[in-house]
Amino acid sequence: MERTERDIEEDDSLENDIVERLAAEAGPVAGTEAAAPPSALTAFLTLFPSIFLPMFLAVIDQTIVAAALPSIAASVGNVHQISWVVVAYLLTATVAAPVYGRLGDLLGRRRLMLIALCVVLAGSLLCAIADTLPVLVLGRIVQGLGGGGLMTLTQALVGEVVAPRDRPRYQGFLAAVAVSASTFGPVAGGYLTEHLGWRSIFYLNIPLTLVALALALRLPNRLDSRREFRFDVKGMFLFATAVIAALLALNTLQTPTAETLPLVGALMAGAVVAAWLLFHEERRASVPLFPLDLLRAPSIWRSDALAFCHGAVLVGLVTVMPIYLRVVLGASASEIGLLMLPMTAGVGIGSILTGQAAGRSGRTAIYPSIGLIGATATLLILALYAHALDRAQMAVLLGVNSLFMGTVMGIVQVTVQVAAGPGMLGAASGSVQFSRSVGAAFGTALAMAVLFLTLAVGDPAAAAAFTDSVAQAHTAAATALAGPVMDTIQVAFRNAFLAITAFSVAALALAWTLPLRRL
């Protein structure tokens, strides 16, 4: 349904009222009135070296353990629970993101960045010396508590230090760092595990974190000492309960059985109840963790929803595609890394080009509005015609898709930061990171559930052959799959790719309805 000019004017009026009220309540950010604006080059040299490494650490810690999981399981045991090495980080990083955002508004983002890096350092050391799975999971929990803060604080620091017109360029650079780290992680993890052992992936974090701490000391220290420190502890508890219950349910749903379905239902019910209690708590709280007035702004809630869908598409594809390349095309681990490189390069290039174009033109929403058309079209080609593509054609298609996907990351952050205003930068940045993380978890869980459910329903023999093929150290098992078994596997991947495409369609609709379309 087309939106009339009156509808758009009403949305803009509502958003302006909300932003003005929030700015009045938050007060000015200390130091912003008197300080002379630095040159673009000075601002870049001061800020970007201090924030790109924390962003890189936060993202790569999510994926670098993937290739090391078999070695970790052989070392510490508990093979059936080894997925918690990945899930523990995702859970705590998702919970920590908005908490750091709010604390950064109250205590100063430079101080919080230093604290988050120290937490990551402690978690990395604990993971490196762990001899049992519970200790390793505890170390990953500590890592996540720091990593979630790094992602939120880097985004908020851009909004605090950089002028609105220049923010798209910085967000494009950060998006390139984040996606490169996400795809580079499994390749680096596999290489380090093979040559130096799985503990080396955590020991590597220690010198990198120390360098990040030294660079973070160069960040500007802006703090409004007139603000009273208050924090929504009850809201944080309810929020953590809702997120943990929902993500645990999605993780369990990847392998649904008659025994696990009641547990999934109970966890989802708990998540719904906790979310309902959180909504009512945030309406009463004097300093809410999630200011509902902020989320009422059309540009903000639509941007958060867009971040959710974008995370679902990108991380879902990065998770499913290596399995497809392994099982269907018989690619080795090194070949998978090479075939996935166009995804890394494409998203990075798309993000940088979008940031530069938005910085010059002042336009924002038009880039994802057009880019997601191309992303959705390439995902449909992937879903319907993947069986007809060879390795080179697949790599080209992934590169084109990721180039279009790069138009989203960064524009979402800039839109939210501009709409929120300087007083709520941390909370706004935290909401985007939270939305993207939850979307990534939900999209990945749904795609994997569709994949395995299609295999189980279609042909149990195909499901068994699929599992054996993934577990093989050589490619012979994959290339030997043929006939009805391969047909069933192809259908399963088609359905998984279609599930990912559905998120891209939703993102496209959200991009075209963003009210804030230029700076």
XYZ file of C-alpha atoms in Angstrom:
519
model
C 0.000 0.000 0.000
C 1.430 3.390 -0.976
C 2.095 5.911 1.768
C 0.619 9.370 1.206
C 2.467 12.625 1.771
C 0.290 13.180 4.849
C 1.406 9.827 6.287
C 5.060 10.733 5.763
C 4.559 14.177 7.329
C 2.886 12.593 10.367
C 5.785 10.129 10.743
C 8.327 12.949 10.485
C 6.380 15.049 13.008
C 6.224 12.166 15.471
C 9.922 11.450 15.033
C 10.892 15.100 15.520
C 8.819 15.319 18.707
C 10.440 12.177 20.082
C 13.978 13.260 19.261
C 13.443 16.761 20.698
C 12.040 15.336 23.943
C 14.894 12.824 24.269
C 17.504 15.473 23.588
C 15.967 17.746 26.217
C 15.950 14.940 28.792
C 19.483 13.770 27.995
C 21.088 17.191 28.041
C 24.147 18.239 26.097
C 27.186 16.041 25.655
C 30.086 17.541 27.536
C 32.747 19.120 25.483
C 30.801 19.291 22.257
C 29.921 22.989 22.372
C 33.321 24.503 22.998
C 35.530 22.127 21.055
C 36.478 23.203 17.565
C 35.682 20.586 14.967
C 38.841 18.756 13.825
C 39.691 18.307 10.175
C 38.448 15.164 8.444
C 41.967 13.703 8.225
C 42.757 14.489 11.878
C 39.485 12.943 13.026
C 40.143 9.821 10.952
C 43.715 9.348 12.237
C 42.552 9.899 15.824
C 39.482 7.692 15.776
C 39.699 4.896 13.232
C 42.980 3.247 14.367
C 41.526 3.101 17.881
C 38.234 1.441 16.945
C 38.914 -0.895 14.014
C 40.905 -3.426 16.083
C 38.246 -3.721 18.830
C 35.617 -4.280 16.127
C 37.822 -6.891 14.461
C 38.365 -8.724 17.770
C 34.671 -8.739 18.634
C 33.615 -10.205 15.284
C 36.412 -12.699 14.715
C 35.882 -14.209 18.164
C 32.426 -15.268 16.984
C 33.681 -17.363 14.062
C 37.318 -18.306 14.608
C 36.417 -21.338 16.747
C 34.234 -22.943 14.048
C 36.996 -24.867 12.281
C 38.599 -25.763 15.621
C 35.528 -27.428 17.167
C 36.497 -31.051 16.266
C 39.963 -30.582 17.785
C 38.489 -28.937 20.865
C 36.009 -31.802 21.274
C 38.810 -34.363 21.012
C 40.800 -32.462 23.645
C 38.193 -31.598 26.279
C 35.475 -34.217 25.533
C 31.679 -33.731 25.697
C 31.238 -33.859 21.921
C 27.452 -33.519 22.132
C 27.748 -30.219 24.020
C 30.606 -28.703 22.033
C 28.239 -26.254 20.273
C 28.139 -24.285 23.534
C 31.612 -22.994 22.674
C 29.928 -20.970 19.919
C 26.524 -20.369 21.534
C 27.953 -19.055 24.828
C 29.758 -16.192 23.078
C 26.733 -15.276 20.976
C 24.384 -15.266 23.974
C 26.505 -13.045 26.196
C 27.594 -10.698 23.381
C 23.939 -10.139 22.467
C 22.984 -9.418 26.080
C 25.997 -7.164 26.672
C 25.581 -4.958 23.564
C 22.734 -2.675 24.755
C 24.040 -2.700 28.334
C 27.359 -1.222 27.232
C 25.464 1.216 25.053
C 23.529 2.590 27.999
C 26.542 2.596 30.332
C 28.526 4.428 27.670
C 25.904 7.189 27.669
C 26.255 7.482 31.449
C 29.937 6.793 32.194
C 31.792 7.709 28.991
C 32.625 5.477 26.036
C 36.425 5.630 26.316
C 36.248 4.264 29.856
C 33.829 1.517 28.827
C 36.019 0.587 25.827
C 39.004 0.023 28.125
C 36.889 -2.098 30.475
C 35.487 -4.187 27.615
C 38.978 -4.868 26.239
C 40.177 -5.989 29.682
C 37.218 -8.372 29.896
C 38.069 -9.819 26.459
C 41.688 -10.233 27.560
C 40.648 -12.154 30.686
C 38.247 -14.353 28.727
C 40.855 -15.166 26.070
C 43.394 -16.212 28.699
C 40.817 -18.392 30.466
C 39.914 -20.097 27.149
C 43.577 -20.708 26.304
C 44.323 -22.525 29.583
C 40.991 -24.406 29.838
C 41.277 -28.195 30.273
C 37.548 -28.988 30.500
C 34.526 -27.921 28.496
C 32.807 -26.071 31.411
C 35.913 -23.923 31.940
C 36.173 -23.247 28.208
C 32.503 -22.261 28.022
C 33.017 -19.967 31.019
C 35.911 -18.346 29.194
C 33.714 -17.852 26.116
C 31.029 -16.268 28.304
C 33.592 -13.779 29.628
C 34.807 -13.113 26.081
C 31.243 -12.431 24.969
C 30.628 -10.020 27.829
C 33.505 -7.941 26.509
C 32.930 -8.542 22.798
C 29.339 -7.297 22.873
C 30.572 -4.035 24.341
C 33.292 -3.612 21.718
C 30.792 -3.800 18.873
C 28.392 -1.284 20.395
C 31.029 1.174 21.611
C 32.867 1.371 18.282
C 29.618 2.296 16.528
C 28.659 4.832 19.206
C 32.104 6.471 19.160
C 31.673 7.202 15.456
C 28.392 8.947 16.217
C 29.965 10.870 19.103
C 33.096 12.144 17.357
C 32.249 12.302 13.633
C 29.929 14.822 11.972
C 26.696 13.304 10.574
C 27.702 13.929 6.945
C 30.974 11.990 7.424
C 29.506 9.060 9.396
C 28.528 6.898 6.398
C 32.185 6.733 5.328
C 33.270 5.505 8.766
C 30.399 3.052 8.983
C 31.399 1.671 5.618
C 34.958 1.083 6.840
C 33.687 -0.591 10.035
C 31.296 -2.760 8.042
C 34.181 -3.909 5.867
C 36.217 -4.769 8.980
C 33.320 -6.665 10.547
C 32.429 -8.765 7.517
C 36.067 -9.469 6.664
C 36.673 -10.696 10.210
C 33.531 -12.823 10.114
C 34.572 -14.657 6.950
C 38.313 -14.702 7.699
C 37.717 -16.260 11.130
C 37.068 -19.891 10.114
C 40.003 -19.865 7.665
C 42.407 -18.504 10.282
C 41.019 -20.824 12.952
C 41.508 -23.896 10.771
C 45.075 -22.936 9.829
C 46.116 -22.150 13.416
C 44.488 -25.303 14.778
C 46.185 -27.501 12.185
C 49.685 -26.090 12.707
C 49.765 -24.741 16.283
C 46.822 -26.368 18.103
C 43.396 -24.977 19.019
C 44.684 -23.034 22.039
C 46.685 -20.798 19.702
C 43.479 -19.105 18.464
C 42.925 -17.778 21.990
C 46.571 -16.989 22.722
C 46.599 -14.867 19.543
C 43.917 -12.664 21.099
C 46.206 -11.594 23.939
C 48.765 -9.464 22.003
C 46.015 -8.121 19.730
C 43.979 -7.009 22.755
C 47.009 -5.361 24.343
C 47.587 -3.350 21.149
C 43.891 -2.406 21.114
C 44.175 -1.189 24.735
C 47.120 1.040 23.831
C 45.231 2.497 20.866
C 42.055 3.016 22.914
C 43.943 5.361 25.263
C 44.044 7.839 22.348
C 40.238 8.092 22.231
C 38.606 11.359 23.365
C 37.219 11.269 26.895
C 33.802 12.928 26.783
C 31.582 12.689 29.820
C 28.758 14.789 31.196
C 29.471 14.750 34.941
C 26.128 16.450 35.625
C 24.249 13.256 34.888
C 23.247 11.106 37.819
C 24.290 7.467 37.440
C 21.210 5.260 37.388
C 20.836 1.897 35.726
C 17.854 -0.347 35.002
C 19.008 -3.548 36.738
C 15.571 -5.188 36.642
C 15.207 -4.407 32.959
C 18.649 -5.883 32.267
C 17.705 -9.114 34.073
C 14.426 -9.474 32.167
C 16.135 -8.652 28.894
C 18.858 -11.246 29.494
C 16.243 -13.856 30.417
C 14.211 -13.223 27.258
C 17.227 -13.295 24.933
C 18.850 -16.369 26.469
C 15.591 -18.345 26.479
C 14.807 -17.438 22.848
C 18.297 -18.245 21.532
C 18.425 -21.517 23.466
C 15.097 -22.468 21.891
C 16.390 -21.652 18.406
C 19.599 -23.580 19.006
C 17.629 -26.641 20.161
C 15.262 -26.341 17.215
C 18.096 -27.023 14.768
C 17.749 -30.754 15.564
C 14.076 -31.178 16.462
C 12.924 -34.443 18.047
C 9.897 -35.560 20.009
C 11.924 -35.187 23.211
C 13.241 -31.672 22.497
C 10.028 -30.062 21.212
C 8.485 -29.638 24.720
C 11.728 -27.984 25.847
C 11.606 -25.635 22.850
C 8.014 -24.731 23.700
C 8.859 -24.061 27.342
C 11.843 -21.892 26.418
C 9.835 -19.858 23.915
C 7.047 -19.398 26.459
C 9.603 -18.186 28.988
C 11.045 -15.768 26.433
C 7.576 -14.353 25.669
C 6.740 -13.895 29.352
C 10.090 -12.230 30.059
C 9.643 -9.926 27.053
C 6.129 -8.970 28.217
C 7.420 -8.182 31.725
C 10.313 -6.228 30.194
C 7.909 -4.086 28.156
C 5.933 -3.105 31.259
C 9.102 -2.543 33.289
C 10.556 -0.221 30.664
C 7.378 1.874 30.688
C 7.814 2.523 34.427
C 11.609 2.791 34.731
C 13.014 6.287 35.259
C 16.137 5.429 33.203
C 15.028 2.492 31.041
C 17.487 0.138 29.367
C 15.362 0.413 26.186
C 13.732 3.855 26.057
C 10.400 3.070 24.424
C 10.040 6.654 23.203
C 13.247 6.145 21.235
C 11.939 2.947 19.649
C 8.680 4.649 18.696
C 10.500 6.787 16.130
C 9.727 5.262 12.687
C 13.289 5.664 11.407
C 14.683 3.855 14.447
C 12.383 0.851 14.728
C 12.431 0.284 10.982
C 16.246 0.488 10.966
C 16.467 -2.010 13.825
C 14.153 -4.385 11.959
C 16.297 -3.934 8.839
C 19.416 -4.780 10.869
C 17.656 -7.936 12.134
C 16.879 -9.106 8.592
C 20.322 -8.185 7.278
C 22.025 -10.181 10.031
C 19.781 -13.156 9.275
C 20.683 -13.098 5.564
C 24.401 -12.501 5.907
C 25.260 -14.858 8.781
C 22.780 -17.476 7.587
C 24.445 -17.528 4.166
C 27.967 -17.567 5.626
C 26.943 -20.571 7.767
C 25.095 -22.635 5.150
C 27.272 -21.953 2.102
C 30.466 -23.711 3.334
C 28.400 -26.842 4.006
C 26.946 -26.660 0.504
C 30.384 -26.251 -1.053
C 31.669 -29.192 0.981
C 28.809 -31.647 0.430
C 27.560 -30.800 -3.075
C 30.673 -29.491 -4.840
C 33.189 -31.567 -2.881
C 35.415 -28.603 -2.014
C 38.223 -29.008 0.502
C 38.678 -26.640 3.447
C 41.237 -24.483 1.607
C 39.065 -24.412 -1.517
C 36.039 -23.359 0.543
C 38.082 -20.460 1.911
C 38.986 -19.317 -1.594
C 35.410 -19.688 -2.883
C 34.105 -17.647 0.057
C 36.565 -14.793 -0.490
C 34.296 -12.980 -3.001
C 31.723 -12.664 -0.211
C 34.284 -10.923 2.004
C 35.524 -8.636 -0.740
C 32.039 -7.893 -2.078
C 30.518 -6.791 1.220
C 33.583 -4.757 2.097
C 33.683 -2.990 -1.261
C 29.929 -2.409 -1.220
C 30.092 -0.933 2.280
C 32.950 1.414 1.471
C 31.434 2.612 -1.812
C 28.058 3.158 -0.144
C 29.637 5.119 2.699
C 31.531 7.378 0.314
C 28.492 7.936 -1.913
C 26.245 8.707 1.055
C 28.834 11.088 2.471
C 29.005 13.044 -0.793
C 25.296 13.102 -1.607
C 23.736 13.161 1.847
C 21.292 10.466 0.722
C 21.025 7.312 2.795
C 18.047 4.975 2.391
C 18.154 4.950 -1.402
C 21.273 2.750 -1.380
C 19.840 -0.247 0.529
C 16.494 0.299 -1.215
C 18.158 -0.410 -4.561
C 20.887 -2.744 -3.326
C 18.472 -5.163 -1.689
C 16.679 -5.622 -5.015
C 19.909 -7.046 -6.414
C 20.597 -9.046 -3.242
C 17.139 -10.643 -3.324
C 17.440 -11.462 -7.031
C 20.819 -13.176 -6.595
C 19.528 -15.156 -3.599
C 16.613 -16.400 -5.710
C 19.044 -17.480 -8.441
C 21.097 -19.269 -5.788
C 18.054 -21.065 -4.379
C 16.552 -22.143 -7.699
C 19.622 -22.748 -9.874
C 22.487 -23.628 -7.521
C 22.522 -27.177 -8.913
C 23.434 -25.809 -12.355
C 26.368 -23.643 -11.186
C 29.993 -24.733 -11.106
C 32.508 -23.459 -8.549
C 33.586 -20.380 -10.507
C 30.002 -19.347 -11.268
C 29.059 -19.843 -7.621
C 31.939 -17.639 -6.476
C 30.909 -14.882 -8.901
C 27.270 -15.063 -7.756
C 28.304 -14.841 -4.105
C 30.499 -11.841 -4.893
C 27.690 -9.985 -6.668
C 25.246 -10.768 -3.864
C 27.611 -9.520 -1.178
C 28.314 -6.328 -3.132
C 24.586 -5.538 -2.943
C 24.424 -6.589 0.720
C 27.151 -4.059 1.474
C 24.706 -1.217 0.826
C 22.909 -1.948 4.111
C 25.587 -2.093 6.787
C 26.496 1.394 7.954
C 23.442 3.147 6.516
C 21.363 1.550 9.286
C 23.740 2.824 11.983
C 23.876 6.331 10.543
C 20.085 6.512 10.287
C 19.576 5.444 13.891
C 22.271 7.754 15.235
C 20.916 10.797 13.409
C 17.348 10.029 14.448
C 18.307 9.412 18.100
C 20.418 12.521 18.630
C 23.626 12.931 20.686
C 22.052 12.164 24.065
C 21.017 8.622 23.142
C 23.821 7.491 20.825
C 24.815 4.522 22.972
C 21.289 3.216 23.434
C 20.549 3.610 19.731
C 23.783 1.905 18.635
C 23.134 -0.884 21.125
C 19.664 -1.473 19.717
C 21.096 -1.915 16.214
C 23.770 -4.349 17.367
C 21.229 -6.287 19.406
C 18.874 -6.506 16.431
C 21.639 -7.662 14.107
C 22.891 -10.304 16.561
C 19.452 -11.719 17.270
C 18.664 -11.696 13.544
C 21.905 -13.559 12.811
C 21.086 -16.206 15.426
C 17.482 -16.560 14.304
C 18.278 -16.646 10.589
C 21.057 -19.214 11.023
C 18.947 -21.410 13.294
C 15.985 -21.279 10.930
C 18.059 -22.048 7.815
C 19.784 -24.996 9.504
C 16.486 -26.289 10.894
C 14.911 -26.159 7.417
C 17.951 -27.925 5.951
C 17.960 -30.833 8.417
C 14.182 -31.104 8.618
C 13.933 -31.417 4.823
C 16.575 -34.157 4.867
C 14.871 -36.070 7.681
C 11.431 -35.907 6.080
C 12.608 -36.460 2.500
C 14.925 -39.447 2.891
C 16.608 -40.772 6.086
C 19.309 -42.352 3.901
C 20.101 -38.948 2.418
C 20.292 -37.458 5.917
C 22.798 -40.137 6.970
C 24.863 -39.689 3.789
C 24.829 -35.922 4.331
C 26.166 -36.278 7.891
C 28.882 -38.723 6.808
C 29.942 -36.419 3.974
C 30.331 -33.423 6.283
C 32.398 -35.491 8.718
C 34.770 -36.912 6.085
C 38.308 -35.598 6.074
C 38.530 -36.053 2.294
C 36.270 -35.004 -0.544
C 35.690 -38.478 -1.968
C 32.484 -39.031 -0.006
C 30.998 -35.776 -1.231
C 31.810 -36.317 -4.863
C 30.415 -39.874 -4.673
C 26.923 -38.656 -3.747
C 24.549 -38.983 -6.677
C 21.063 -40.043 -7.757
C 18.077 -39.728 -5.390
C 20.345 -39.019 -2.419
C 21.898 -35.977 -4.090
C 18.469 -34.856 -5.337
C 17.151 -34.817 -1.755
C 20.210 -32.920 -0.556
C 19.776 -30.352 -3.332
C 16.111 -29.846 -2.334
C 17.156 -29.380 1.296
C 19.665 -26.679 0.379
C 17.121 -25.020 -1.934
C 14.672 -24.734 0.963
C 17.376 -23.366 3.260
C 18.356 -20.730 0.687
C 14.684 -19.800 0.223
C 14.350 -19.312 3.989
C 17.295 -16.904 3.851
C 15.771 -15.146 0.837
C 12.586 -14.473 2.833
C 14.581 -12.265 5.201
C 16.001 -10.359 2.228
C 12.467 -9.682 0.944
C 11.464 -8.327 4.366
C 14.599 -6.152 4.461
C 13.746 -4.762 1.019
C 10.265 -3.729 2.193
C 11.729 -2.026 5.276
C 14.375 -0.145 3.281
C 11.764 1.368 0.949
C 9.668 2.602 3.917
C 12.444 4.299 5.915
C 11.222 7.876 6.592
C 14.731 9.339 7.026
C 16.200 9.186 3.525
C 18.935 11.821 3.618
C 21.168 13.599 6.143
